[in-house]
Amino acid sequence: MTEVPTHMRPRWVDFHCHLDLYPDHELLIKESDREGVATLAVTTTPKAWQRNREMAEGSQHVRVALGLHPQLVAERASELPLFEKELPGARYVGEVGLDAGPRFYASFDQQERVFVRILQACAEQGDKILTVHSVRAVSKVLAHLERVLLPERARVVLHWFTGSAAEAKRAAEFGCYFSINSAMLQSPKHRKLVSGLPVERLLTETDGPFVDNGGRPARPRDVAATVAELAKMRAVTPEQMALGIVRNLGALLRR
Ligand code: MN
């Protein structure tokens, strides 16, 4: 494996951001490149994929993920064939997953069918990296991953993970990474959970624009504050933590 030249290497990682939901999408791509933020632009429907790809073409640090958000499955399940058609051209997949929260529980069976189809297609094609939503459905998500997805066929990042310590252990044993955002670190319960995650599996994310940062939607460069907070929690310097997270991303992409 050749080393990436230092000037090409990112300084920060935002592994889950909805760039296309900001009015200044194009500016955010430039900002990510300028600030050296390796940003994964997730999409919520496969229809958004092509446009996102065009926007990020030529970007050094922005990559685009093909998604079908579990909260949209009730209205957008008909886009699954489009998802499957585009998947061979996508290395990154997300946002996908399951949401058993009260607002989306009615579509849960349908969400499971869609998620399993997506996982099966990823397993068949191989070399995919997924960012997965698991609100109130961590054990179901893990059960599907373990059943359908051989760890060598795909890599999984659990985004905004809020499961139990036992579920975190189970996820880590499967090979999952965890992308941590600033909102997660506001809750004492989730801070405790994050403190127990394996340090070599930590990534950062904003989940912008859904996460607020001082009265405005979080932007990719705001991961710096999350890195600083994680550093404090692990008693290392922010520089060490930032470097560790960039290395974790490198390991995820190489495996
Ligand atoms: Mn999201």
Coordinates of C-alpha atoms and ligand atoms in Angstrom, one line a residue:
M1 CA 0.0 0.0 0.0
T2 CA 1.5 3.3 -1.0
E3 CA 1.3 6.1 1.5
V4 CA -0.9 9.1 0.6
P5 CA 1.3 12.2 0.3
T6 CA 0.9 14.5 3.3
H7 CA -0.6 17.4 1.4
M8 CA -3.4 15.1 0.0
R9 CA -4.3 13.6 3.3
P10 CA -7.3 15.0 5.1
R11 CA -7.0 16.6 8.5
W12 CA -10.6 15.9 9.6
V13 CA -13.4 13.4 8.9
D14 CA -17.1 14.1 8.5
F15 CA -18.4 10.7 7.6
H16 CA -22.1 11.6 7.5
C17 CA -23.3 14.9 6.2
H18 CA -26.3 15.8 4.0
L19 CA -24.5 18.3 1.8
D20 CA -27.4 18.5 -0.6
L21 CA -29.8 19.7 2.0
Y22 CA -27.9 23.0 2.5
P23 CA -28.6 26.0 0.4
D24 CA -24.8 26.4 -0.2
H25 CA -24.0 22.9 -1.2
E26 CA -21.3 23.9 -3.7
L27 CA -19.6 26.2 -1.2
L28 CA -19.5 23.4 1.4
I29 CA -17.7 21.2 -1.1
K30 CA -15.1 23.9 -1.6
E31 CA -14.9 24.5 2.1
S32 CA -14.3 20.7 2.8
D33 CA -11.5 20.7 0.2
R34 CA -10.0 23.9 1.6
E35 CA -10.1 22.8 5.2
G36 CA -9.1 19.2 4.4
V37 CA -12.3 17.6 5.7
A38 CA -12.9 14.1 4.2
T39 CA -16.7 14.5 3.9
L40 CA -19.1 11.7 3.0
A41 CA -22.1 13.4 1.4
V42 CA -25.0 11.0 2.1
T43 CA -28.2 11.0 0.1
T44 CA -31.7 10.2 1.3
T45 CA -33.1 9.0 -2.1
P46 CA -31.4 7.4 -5.1
K47 CA -32.8 10.2 -7.2
A48 CA -30.4 12.6 -5.5
W49 CA -27.4 10.5 -6.3
Q50 CA -26.5 11.7 -9.9
R51 CA -26.7 15.4 -9.1
N52 CA -24.6 14.9 -5.9
R53 CA -22.0 13.1 -8.0
E54 CA -21.8 15.8 -10.5
M55 CA -21.4 18.4 -7.8
A56 CA -18.6 16.5 -6.1
E57 CA -16.8 15.6 -9.3
G58 CA -13.2 16.7 -9.1
S59 CA -13.4 17.3 -5.3
Q60 CA -10.3 16.1 -3.4
H61 CA -12.1 15.3 -0.2
V62 CA -15.8 14.9 -0.8
R63 CA -17.3 11.5 -1.6
V64 CA -20.9 10.7 -2.3
A65 CA -23.0 7.9 -0.9
L66 CA -26.0 6.3 -2.6
G67 CA -28.9 6.2 -0.1
L68 CA -32.5 5.4 0.7
H69 CA -33.3 6.8 4.1
P70 CA -35.4 4.5 6.3
Q71 CA -37.6 7.5 7.3
L72 CA -38.4 7.9 3.6
V73 CA -39.0 4.3 2.8
A74 CA -42.8 4.7 3.2
E75 CA -43.0 7.1 0.3
R76 CA -39.9 6.1 -1.7
A77 CA -39.8 2.3 -1.7
S78 CA -40.6 2.5 -5.4
E79 CA -37.1 4.0 -5.9
L80 CA -35.5 0.7 -4.8
P81 CA -35.0 -0.4 -8.5
L82 CA -33.2 2.8 -9.2
F83 CA -31.0 2.2 -6.1
E84 CA -30.1 -1.2 -7.4
K85 CA -29.4 0.1 -10.8
E86 CA -27.0 2.8 -9.5
L87 CA -25.3 0.6 -6.9
P88 CA -22.6 -0.9 -9.1
G89 CA -21.3 2.7 -9.6
A90 CA -21.3 3.5 -5.8
R91 CA -18.6 2.5 -3.4
Y92 CA -20.3 4.4 -0.5
V93 CA -23.8 3.5 0.5
G94 CA -26.0 5.7 2.8
E95 CA -28.0 6.8 4.4
V96 CA -29.6 3.4 4.8
G97 CA -30.9 1.4 7.8
L98 CA -33.9 1.1 10.1
D99 CA -35.9 3.5 12.2
A100 CA -38.3 2.1 14.8
G101 CA -39.1 5.5 16.4
P102 CA -42.8 6.2 16.8
R103 CA -43.1 8.4 13.7
F104 CA -41.7 5.6 11.4
Y105 CA -42.8 2.4 13.1
A106 CA -45.7 2.0 10.7
S107 CA -43.3 1.4 7.8
F108 CA -40.9 -0.9 9.8
D109 CA -41.7 -4.1 7.9
Q110 CA -41.2 -2.3 4.6
Q111 CA -38.0 -0.7 5.9
E112 CA -36.7 -4.2 6.8
R113 CA -37.5 -5.5 3.4
V114 CA -35.7 -2.6 1.7
F115 CA -32.7 -2.8 4.0
V116 CA -32.2 -6.5 3.5
R117 CA -32.4 -6.0 -0.3
I118 CA -29.8 -3.3 -0.1
L119 CA -27.5 -5.5 2.1
Q120 CA -27.9 -8.4 -0.2
A121 CA -27.0 -6.3 -3.2
C122 CA -24.0 -4.9 -1.3
A123 CA -22.9 -8.4 -0.3
E124 CA -23.1 -9.6 -3.9
Q125 CA -21.2 -6.7 -5.4
G126 CA -18.5 -6.4 -2.6
D127 CA -16.2 -3.5 -1.6
K128 CA -19.0 -1.3 -0.3
I129 CA -18.8 1.1 2.7
L130 CA -22.1 1.7 4.4
T131 CA -23.3 4.5 6.8
V132 CA -26.2 3.0 8.7
H133 CA -29.0 4.6 10.7
S134 CA -30.3 2.4 13.6
V135 CA -32.7 4.5 15.7
R136 CA -34.4 2.3 18.3
A137 CA -33.5 -0.7 16.0
V138 CA -29.8 -1.5 16.8
S139 CA -30.3 -5.2 17.5
K140 CA -32.4 -5.6 14.4
V141 CA -29.8 -3.8 12.3
L142 CA -27.0 -6.0 13.7
A143 CA -29.0 -9.2 13.2
H144 CA -29.5 -8.3 9.5
L145 CA -25.9 -7.3 9.1
E146 CA -24.7 -10.5 10.6
R147 CA -27.1 -12.6 8.6
V148 CA -26.6 -11.0 5.2
L149 CA -23.3 -9.2 5.1
L150 CA -20.0 -11.1 5.4
P151 CA -17.6 -8.6 7.0
E152 CA -15.2 -9.1 4.1
R153 CA -17.8 -8.0 1.5
A154 CA -18.7 -4.7 3.1
R155 CA -17.6 -2.3 5.8
V156 CA -20.2 -0.7 8.1
V157 CA -20.2 2.6 9.9
L158 CA -22.9 3.0 12.5
H159 CA -24.0 6.6 12.4
W160 CA -25.3 8.3 15.5
F161 CA -25.2 5.0 17.4
T162 CA -27.3 5.0 20.6
G163 CA -27.5 1.3 21.4
S164 CA -26.4 -0.4 24.7
A165 CA -22.8 -1.3 25.6
A166 CA -23.5 -4.9 24.8
E167 CA -24.8 -3.9 21.3
A168 CA -21.7 -1.7 20.8
K169 CA -19.5 -4.7 21.6
R170 CA -21.5 -6.9 19.3
A171 CA -21.2 -4.3 16.5
A172 CA -17.4 -3.9 17.1
E173 CA -17.0 -7.7 16.9
F174 CA -18.7 -7.6 13.5
G175 CA -16.2 -5.0 12.5
C176 CA -18.3 -1.9 12.6
Y177 CA -17.0 1.6 13.0
F178 CA -18.9 4.4 14.8
S179 CA -19.2 8.0 13.6
I180 CA -19.7 10.4 16.5
N181 CA -21.4 13.7 16.3
S182 CA -21.6 16.7 18.7
A183 CA -25.3 16.0 19.7
M184 CA -24.3 12.5 20.9
L185 CA -21.8 14.1 23.3
Q186 CA -24.4 16.3 25.0
S187 CA -26.1 13.3 26.6
P188 CA -24.3 11.8 29.7
K189 CA -25.6 8.4 28.8
H190 CA -24.3 8.5 25.3
R191 CA -21.0 10.1 26.4
K192 CA -20.5 7.1 28.6
L193 CA -21.3 4.8 25.7
V194 CA -18.9 6.6 23.4
S195 CA -16.1 6.4 26.0
G196 CA -16.3 2.6 25.9
L197 CA -16.1 2.3 22.1
P198 CA -12.8 1.0 20.7
V199 CA -10.6 4.0 19.8
E200 CA -9.5 2.4 16.6
R201 CA -13.1 2.3 15.4
L202 CA -14.0 6.0 16.0
L203 CA -14.9 8.4 13.2
T204 CA -16.6 11.8 13.4
E205 CA -19.6 13.1 11.6
T206 CA -21.9 16.2 11.7
D207 CA -25.2 14.7 10.4
G208 CA -25.7 18.3 9.2
P209 CA -27.9 20.1 8.7
F210 CA -29.9 18.0 11.2
V211 CA -27.5 18.8 14.0
D212 CA -27.4 22.4 15.3
N213 CA -24.2 24.1 16.1
G214 CA -24.7 27.3 18.1
G215 CA -28.0 28.3 16.4
R216 CA -27.0 27.3 12.8
P217 CA -26.8 23.9 11.0
A218 CA -23.5 22.1 11.7
R219 CA -21.0 22.3 8.8
P220 CA -18.3 19.6 8.0
R221 CA -15.5 21.7 9.5
D222 CA -17.4 21.7 12.8
V223 CA -16.1 18.2 13.4
A224 CA -13.1 19.9 14.9
A225 CA -15.1 20.6 18.1
T226 CA -16.2 16.9 18.3
V227 CA -12.6 15.8 17.9
A228 CA -11.6 18.2 20.7
E229 CA -14.3 16.8 23.0
L230 CA -13.3 13.2 22.2
A231 CA -9.7 14.0 22.9
K232 CA -10.7 15.3 26.3
M233 CA -12.7 12.2 27.0
R234 CA -9.8 10.0 26.1
A235 CA -7.1 12.2 27.7
V236 CA -5.1 12.7 24.5
T237 CA -4.4 16.0 22.7
P238 CA -6.8 17.2 20.0
E239 CA -4.0 16.7 17.4
Q240 CA -3.5 13.1 18.4
M241 CA -7.2 12.4 18.3
A242 CA -7.6 14.1 14.8
L243 CA -4.7 12.1 13.5
G244 CA -6.1 8.9 15.0
I245 CA -9.5 9.5 13.3
V246 CA -7.9 10.2 9.9
R247 CA -5.9 6.9 10.4
N248 CA -9.1 5.1 11.3
L249 CA -10.7 6.3 8.0
G250 CA -7.6 5.2 6.1
A251 CA -7.9 1.7 7.7
L252 CA -11.6 1.6 6.9
L253 CA -11.0 2.4 3.2
R254 CA -8.1 0.0 2.8
R255 CA -9.5 -3.1 4.4
Ligands
MN1 MN -28.5 11.5 8.5

